[in-house]
PDB file of N, CA and C in Angstrom:
ATOM      1  N   MET A   1     -20.712   0.147  -1.262  1.00  0.00           N
ATOM      2  CA  MET A   1     -19.756   0.041  -1.837  1.00  0.00           C
ATOM      3  C   MET A   1     -19.055  -0.961  -1.587  1.00  0.00           C
ATOM      4  N   ARG A   2     -18.304  -1.273  -2.445  1.00  0.00           N
ATOM      5  CA  ARG A   2     -16.983  -2.513  -2.308  1.00  0.00           C
ATOM      6  C   ARG A   2     -15.889  -2.067  -2.567  1.00  0.00           C
ATOM      7  N   THR A   3     -15.234  -2.607  -1.818  1.00  0.00           N
ATOM      8  CA  THR A   3     -13.030  -2.130  -2.902  1.00  0.00           C
ATOM      9  C   THR A   3     -13.124  -2.745  -2.421  1.00  0.00           C
ATOM     10  N   PHE A   4     -11.884  -3.054  -3.864  1.00  0.00           N
ATOM     11  CA  PHE A   4     -11.283  -4.181  -4.259  1.00  0.00           C
ATOM     12  C   PHE A   4      -9.892  -4.471  -4.379  1.00  0.00           C
ATOM     13  N   HIS A   5      -9.150  -5.195  -4.061  1.00  0.00           N
ATOM     14  CA  HIS A   5      -8.037  -5.258  -4.028  1.00  0.00           C
ATOM     15  C   HIS A   5      -7.196  -6.834  -5.010  1.00  0.00           C
ATOM     16  N   TRP A   6      -5.318  -6.503  -5.680  1.00  0.00           N
ATOM     17  CA  TRP A   6      -5.426  -6.973  -6.864  1.00  0.00           C
ATOM     18  C   TRP A   6      -4.288  -8.212  -5.929  1.00  0.00           C
ATOM     19  N   ASP A   7      -5.509  -9.647  -6.429  1.00  0.00           N
ATOM     20  CA  ASP A   7      -3.940 -10.301  -5.875  1.00  0.00           C
ATOM     21  C   ASP A   7      -3.107 -10.512  -6.960  1.00  0.00           C
ATOM     22  N   PRO A   8      -1.971 -10.160  -6.648  1.00  0.00           N
ATOM     23  CA  PRO A   8      -0.897 -10.988  -7.522  1.00  0.00           C
ATOM     24  C   PRO A   8      -0.918 -12.073  -8.012  1.00  0.00           C
ATOM     25  N   ASN A   9      -1.854 -13.148  -7.672  1.00  0.00           N
ATOM     26  CA  ASN A   9      -0.997 -14.533  -8.721  1.00  0.00           C
ATOM     27  C   ASN A   9      -2.911 -14.946  -9.076  1.00  0.00           C
ATOM     28  N   LYS A  10      -3.563 -13.991  -9.320  1.00  0.00           N
ATOM     29  CA  LYS A  10      -5.192 -13.645  -9.869  1.00  0.00           C
ATOM     30  C   LYS A  10      -5.794 -12.715 -10.342  1.00  0.00           C
ATOM     31  N   PRO A  11      -5.974 -13.207 -11.520  1.00  0.00           N
ATOM     32  CA  PRO A  11      -6.358 -11.695 -13.061  1.00  0.00           C
ATOM     33  C   PRO A  11      -7.212 -10.761 -12.352  1.00  0.00           C
ATOM     34  N   ALA A  12      -8.271 -11.517 -11.640  1.00  0.00           N
ATOM     35  CA  ALA A  12      -9.225 -10.476 -11.082  1.00  0.00           C
ATOM     36  C   ALA A  12      -9.352  -9.898 -10.175  1.00  0.00           C
ATOM     37  N   PRO A  13      -9.823  -8.611  -9.391  1.00  0.00           N
ATOM     38  CA  PRO A  13      -9.547  -8.313  -8.390  1.00  0.00           C
ATOM     39  C   PRO A  13     -10.567  -9.215  -7.082  1.00  0.00           C
ATOM     40  N   LYS A  14     -10.573  -9.019  -6.244  1.00  0.00           N
ATOM     41  CA  LYS A  14     -10.330  -9.967  -4.939  1.00  0.00           C
ATOM     42  C   LYS A  14     -11.437  -8.411  -4.128  1.00  0.00           C
ATOM     43  N   PRO A  15     -12.561  -8.661  -3.591  1.00  0.00           N
ATOM     44  CA  PRO A  15     -13.684  -8.094  -2.477  1.00  0.00           C
ATOM     45  C   PRO A  15     -12.391  -7.995  -1.500  1.00  0.00           C
ATOM     46  N   ASP A  16     -12.475  -6.355  -0.945  1.00  0.00           N
ATOM     47  CA  ASP A  16     -12.047  -6.221   0.410  1.00  0.00           C
ATOM     48  C   ASP A  16     -12.829  -6.017   1.757  1.00  0.00           C
ATOM     49  N   SER A  17     -12.422  -7.156   2.583  1.00  0.00           N
ATOM     50  CA  SER A  17     -13.493  -6.717   3.252  1.00  0.00           C
ATOM     51  C   SER A  17     -12.712  -6.078   4.423  1.00  0.00           C
ATOM     52  N   LEU A  18     -11.723  -5.782   4.438  1.00  0.00           N
ATOM     53  CA  LEU A  18     -11.180  -4.720   5.475  1.00  0.00           C
ATOM     54  C   LEU A  18     -11.358  -3.011   5.324  1.00  0.00           C
ATOM     55  N   ALA A  19     -12.363  -2.758   4.485  1.00  0.00           N
ATOM     56  CA  ALA A  19     -12.658  -1.318   4.659  1.00  0.00           C
ATOM     57  C   ALA A  19     -12.768  -0.927   5.731  1.00  0.00           C
ATOM     58  N   GLU A  20     -12.785   0.406   5.844  1.00  0.00           N
ATOM     59  CA  GLU A  20     -12.948   1.077   7.176  1.00  0.00           C
ATOM     60  C   GLU A  20     -14.760   1.516   6.547  1.00  0.00           C
ATOM     61  N   ARG A  21     -15.395   1.707   8.279  1.00  0.00           N
ATOM     62  CA  ARG A  21     -16.582   1.718   7.973  1.00  0.00           C
ATOM     63  C   ARG A  21     -17.072   2.780   8.728  1.00  0.00           C
ATOM     64  N   LYS A  22     -17.977   3.718   8.403  1.00  0.00           N
ATOM     65  CA  LYS A  22     -18.698   4.974   9.076  1.00  0.00           C
ATOM     66  C   LYS A  22     -19.679   5.992   8.536  1.00  0.00           C
ATOM     67  N   CYS A  23     -20.472   5.905   9.377  1.00  0.00           N
ATOM     68  CA  CYS A  23     -22.037   6.945   8.488  1.00  0.00           C
ATOM     69  C   CYS A  23     -21.765   7.169   7.450  1.00  0.00           C
ATOM     70  N   VAL A  24     -22.293   7.488   6.700  1.00  0.00           N
ATOM     71  CA  VAL A  24     -22.683   8.431   6.296  1.00  0.00           C
ATOM     72  C   VAL A  24     -23.810   9.028   5.203  1.00  0.00           C
ATOM     73  N   ASP A  25     -23.644   9.528   4.225  1.00  0.00           N
ATOM     74  CA  ASP A  25     -25.053  10.814   3.726  1.00  0.00           C
ATOM     75  C   ASP A  25     -25.314   9.545   2.901  1.00  0.00           C
ATOM     76  N   TRP A  26     -26.193   8.800   2.446  1.00  0.00           N
ATOM     77  CA  TRP A  26     -26.373   7.872   1.680  1.00  0.00           C
ATOM     78  C   TRP A  26     -27.340   8.110   0.538  1.00  0.00           C
ATOM     79  N   GLU A  27     -27.825   9.738   0.434  1.00  0.00           N
ATOM     80  CA  GLU A  27     -28.141   9.918  -0.715  1.00  0.00           C
ATOM     81  C   GLU A  27     -27.044  10.599  -1.553  1.00  0.00           C
ATOM     82  N   TRP A  28     -25.936  11.504  -0.776  1.00  0.00           N
ATOM     83  CA  TRP A  28     -24.628  11.786  -1.770  1.00  0.00           C
ATOM     84  C   TRP A  28     -23.833  10.879  -1.608  1.00  0.00           C
ATOM     85  N   LEU A  29     -23.601   9.290  -1.145  1.00  0.00           N
ATOM     86  CA  LEU A  29     -23.069   8.327  -1.549  1.00  0.00           C
ATOM     87  C   LEU A  29     -23.711   7.729  -2.859  1.00  0.00           C
ATOM     88  N   HIS A  30     -24.978   7.842  -3.207  1.00  0.00           N
ATOM     89  CA  HIS A  30     -26.146   7.078  -3.883  1.00  0.00           C
ATOM     90  C   HIS A  30     -25.748   7.611  -5.402  1.00  0.00           C
ATOM     91  N   ASP A  31     -25.517   9.030  -5.223  1.00  0.00           N
ATOM     92  CA  ASP A  31     -25.351  10.029  -6.448  1.00  0.00           C
ATOM     93  C   ASP A  31     -24.003   9.891  -7.228  1.00  0.00           C
ATOM     94  N   TRP A  32     -22.982  10.138  -6.014  1.00  0.00           N
ATOM     95  CA  TRP A  32     -21.584  10.148  -6.201  1.00  0.00           C
ATOM     96  C   TRP A  32     -21.500   8.267  -7.095  1.00  0.00           C
ATOM     97  N   THR A  33     -22.077   7.750  -6.370  1.00  0.00           N
ATOM     98  CA  THR A  33     -21.488   6.113  -7.282  1.00  0.00           C
ATOM     99  C   THR A  33     -22.157   5.915  -8.870  1.00  0.00           C
ATOM    100  N   ALA A  34     -23.467   6.725  -8.623  1.00  0.00           N
ATOM    101  CA  ALA A  34     -24.205   6.428  -9.865  1.00  0.00           C
ATOM    102  C   ALA A  34     -23.218   7.173 -10.712  1.00  0.00           C
ATOM    103  N   GLU A  35     -22.735   8.198 -10.841  1.00  0.00           N
ATOM    104  CA  GLU A  35     -22.103   9.329 -11.442  1.00  0.00           C
ATOM    105  C   GLU A  35     -20.232   8.307 -11.858  1.00  0.00           C
ATOM    106  N   HIS A  36     -20.138   7.335 -11.390  1.00  0.00           N
ATOM    107  CA  HIS A  36     -18.590   6.682 -11.404  1.00  0.00           C
ATOM    108  C   HIS A  36     -18.801   5.368 -10.986  1.00  0.00           C
ATOM    109  N   SER A  37     -19.882   4.727 -11.221  1.00  0.00           N
ATOM    110  CA  SER A  37     -20.004   3.355 -10.871  1.00  0.00           C
ATOM    111  C   SER A  37     -19.374   2.331 -12.097  1.00  0.00           C
ATOM    112  N   PHE A  38     -19.187   1.356 -12.913  1.00  0.00           N
ATOM    113  CA  PHE A  38     -18.706   0.506 -13.302  1.00  0.00           C
ATOM    114  C   PHE A  38     -19.080  -0.777 -13.709  1.00  0.00           C
ATOM    115  N   LEU A  39     -19.510  -1.837 -14.346  1.00  0.00           N
ATOM    116  CA  LEU A  39     -19.308  -3.489 -13.812  1.00  0.00           C
ATOM    117  C   LEU A  39     -17.923  -3.658 -14.186  1.00  0.00           C
ATOM    118  N   LEU A  40     -17.447  -5.119 -13.341  1.00  0.00           N
ATOM    119  CA  LEU A  40     -15.950  -5.112 -13.465  1.00  0.00           C
ATOM    120  C   LEU A  40     -15.880  -5.935 -14.866  1.00  0.00           C
ATOM    121  N   GLN A  41     -17.020  -6.313 -15.437  1.00  0.00           N
ATOM    122  CA  GLN A  41     -17.604  -6.462 -17.094  1.00  0.00           C
ATOM    123  C   GLN A  41     -17.144  -5.532 -17.863  1.00  0.00           C
ATOM    124  N   ASP A  42     -16.841  -4.441 -17.778  1.00  0.00           N
ATOM    125  CA  ASP A  42     -17.068  -3.570 -18.254  1.00  0.00           C
ATOM    126  C   ASP A  42     -15.403  -3.578 -19.216  1.00  0.00           C
ATOM    127  N   GLY A  43     -15.012  -4.213 -19.457  1.00  0.00           N
ATOM    128  CA  GLY A  43     -12.949  -3.736 -19.712  1.00  0.00           C
ATOM    129  C   GLY A  43     -12.668  -2.489 -19.161  1.00  0.00           C
ATOM    130  N   LEU A  44     -12.740  -2.058 -17.840  1.00  0.00           N
ATOM    131  CA  LEU A  44     -12.221  -0.900 -17.775  1.00  0.00           C
ATOM    132  C   LEU A  44     -10.826  -0.995 -17.010  1.00  0.00           C
ATOM    133  N   LEU A  45     -10.509  -2.186 -16.567  1.00  0.00           N
ATOM    134  CA  LEU A  45      -9.628  -2.591 -15.624  1.00  0.00           C
ATOM    135  C   LEU A  45      -8.637  -3.203 -16.327  1.00  0.00           C
ATOM    136  N   SER A  46      -6.976  -3.021 -15.439  1.00  0.00           N
ATOM    137  CA  SER A  46      -6.247  -3.391 -15.952  1.00  0.00           C
ATOM    138  C   SER A  46      -5.303  -4.019 -14.669  1.00  0.00           C
ATOM    139  N   HIS A  47      -5.173  -5.645 -14.644  1.00  0.00           N
ATOM    140  CA  HIS A  47      -4.301  -5.939 -13.353  1.00  0.00           C
ATOM    141  C   HIS A  47      -2.227  -5.665 -13.234  1.00  0.00           C
ATOM    142  N   PRO A  48      -2.199  -5.178 -12.786  1.00  0.00           N
ATOM    143  CA  PRO A  48      -0.979  -3.870 -12.506  1.00  0.00           C
ATOM    144  C   PRO A  48       0.460  -5.203 -13.637  1.00  0.00           C
ATOM    145  N   THR A  49       0.142  -7.242 -13.151  1.00  0.00           N
ATOM    146  CA  THR A  49       0.896  -7.731 -13.705  1.00  0.00           C
ATOM    147  C   THR A  49       0.335  -8.318 -14.805  1.00  0.00           C
ATOM    148  N   PHE A  50      -0.910  -8.847 -15.020  1.00  0.00           N
ATOM    149  CA  PHE A  50      -2.194  -9.807 -16.123  1.00  0.00           C
ATOM    150  C   PHE A  50      -2.044  -8.688 -16.975  1.00  0.00           C
ATOM    151  N   GLY A  51      -2.224  -6.946 -16.302  1.00  0.00           N
ATOM    152  CA  GLY A  51      -2.861  -6.235 -18.099  1.00  0.00           C
ATOM    153  C   GLY A  51      -4.465  -6.522 -18.003  1.00  0.00           C
ATOM    154  N   ARG A  52      -4.817  -5.882 -18.981  1.00  0.00           N
ATOM    155  CA  ARG A  52      -6.602  -5.930 -19.512  1.00  0.00           C
ATOM    156  C   ARG A  52      -7.189  -7.225 -19.188  1.00  0.00           C
ATOM    157  N   LEU A  53      -8.180  -7.175 -18.580  1.00  0.00           N
ATOM    158  CA  LEU A  53      -9.025  -8.421 -18.407  1.00  0.00           C
ATOM    159  C   LEU A  53     -10.068  -8.242 -19.406  1.00  0.00           C
ATOM    160  N   ASP A  54     -10.583  -9.420 -19.704  1.00  0.00           N
ATOM    161  CA  ASP A  54     -11.968  -9.307 -20.745  1.00  0.00           C
ATOM    162  C   ASP A  54     -13.312  -9.142 -19.904  1.00  0.00           C
ATOM    163  N   ALA A  55     -14.406  -9.678 -20.490  1.00  0.00           N
ATOM    164  CA  ALA A  55     -15.344  -9.373 -19.974  1.00  0.00           C
ATOM    165  C   ALA A  55     -15.497 -10.690 -18.700  1.00  0.00           C
ATOM    166  N   LYS A  56     -14.972 -12.187 -18.571  1.00  0.00           N
ATOM    167  CA  LYS A  56     -14.859 -13.206 -17.838  1.00  0.00           C
ATOM    168  C   LYS A  56     -13.722 -12.767 -16.620  1.00  0.00           C
ATOM    169  N   LEU A  57     -13.392 -12.156 -16.420  1.00  0.00           N
ATOM    170  CA  LEU A  57     -12.059 -10.549 -16.095  1.00  0.00           C
ATOM    171  C   LEU A  57     -10.752 -11.927 -15.909  1.00  0.00           C
ATOM    172  N   GLN A  58     -10.667 -12.646 -17.047  1.00  0.00           N
ATOM    173  CA  GLN A  58      -9.186 -13.395 -17.303  1.00  0.00           C
ATOM    174  C   GLN A  58      -8.490 -12.069 -18.332  1.00  0.00           C
ATOM    175  N   PRO A  59      -7.413 -12.139 -18.407  1.00  0.00           N
ATOM    176  CA  PRO A  59      -6.303 -11.839 -18.571  1.00  0.00           C
ATOM    177  C   PRO A  59      -6.498 -11.813 -20.741  1.00  0.00           C
ATOM    178  N   LEU A  60      -6.762 -10.456 -21.380  1.00  0.00           N
ATOM    179  CA  LEU A  60      -6.746 -10.578 -22.711  1.00  0.00           C
ATOM    180  C   LEU A  60      -5.455 -11.202 -23.222  1.00  0.00           C
ATOM    181  N   LYS A  61      -5.756 -11.915 -24.221  1.00  0.00           N
ATOM    182  CA  LYS A  61      -4.371 -12.681 -25.206  1.00  0.00           C
ATOM    183  C   LYS A  61      -4.292 -11.574 -26.180  1.00  0.00           C
ATOM    184  N   ALA A  62      -2.458 -11.823 -26.077  1.00  0.00           N
ATOM    185  CA  ALA A  62      -2.138 -10.744 -26.861  1.00  0.00           C
ATOM    186  C   ALA A  62      -2.218 -11.281 -28.005  1.00  0.00           C
ATOM    187  N   SER A  63      -2.664  -9.727 -28.793  1.00  0.00           N
ATOM    188  CA  SER A  63      -2.523 -10.086 -30.588  1.00  0.00           C
ATOM    189  C   SER A  63      -1.546 -10.092 -31.200  1.00  0.00           C
ATOM    190  N   THR A  64      -1.551 -11.219 -32.348  1.00  0.00           N
ATOM    191  CA  THR A  64      -0.319 -11.518 -32.786  1.00  0.00           C
ATOM    192  C   THR A  64      -0.028 -11.259 -34.341  1.00  0.00           C
TER     193      THR A  64
END
């Protein structure tokens, strides 16, 4: 499992290597992630400053 954080100066999320580590029930974690996972390129992310991101993790251009 990877956690991410938003950099206020970049549109794409950055991996967070400061996540707390502990022993886990791997079967439960696998099942949970299978139900809750998505690709960063799925268009589901919205940066707090830049807004929605495209498949290349760049801000969507405002439509006119």
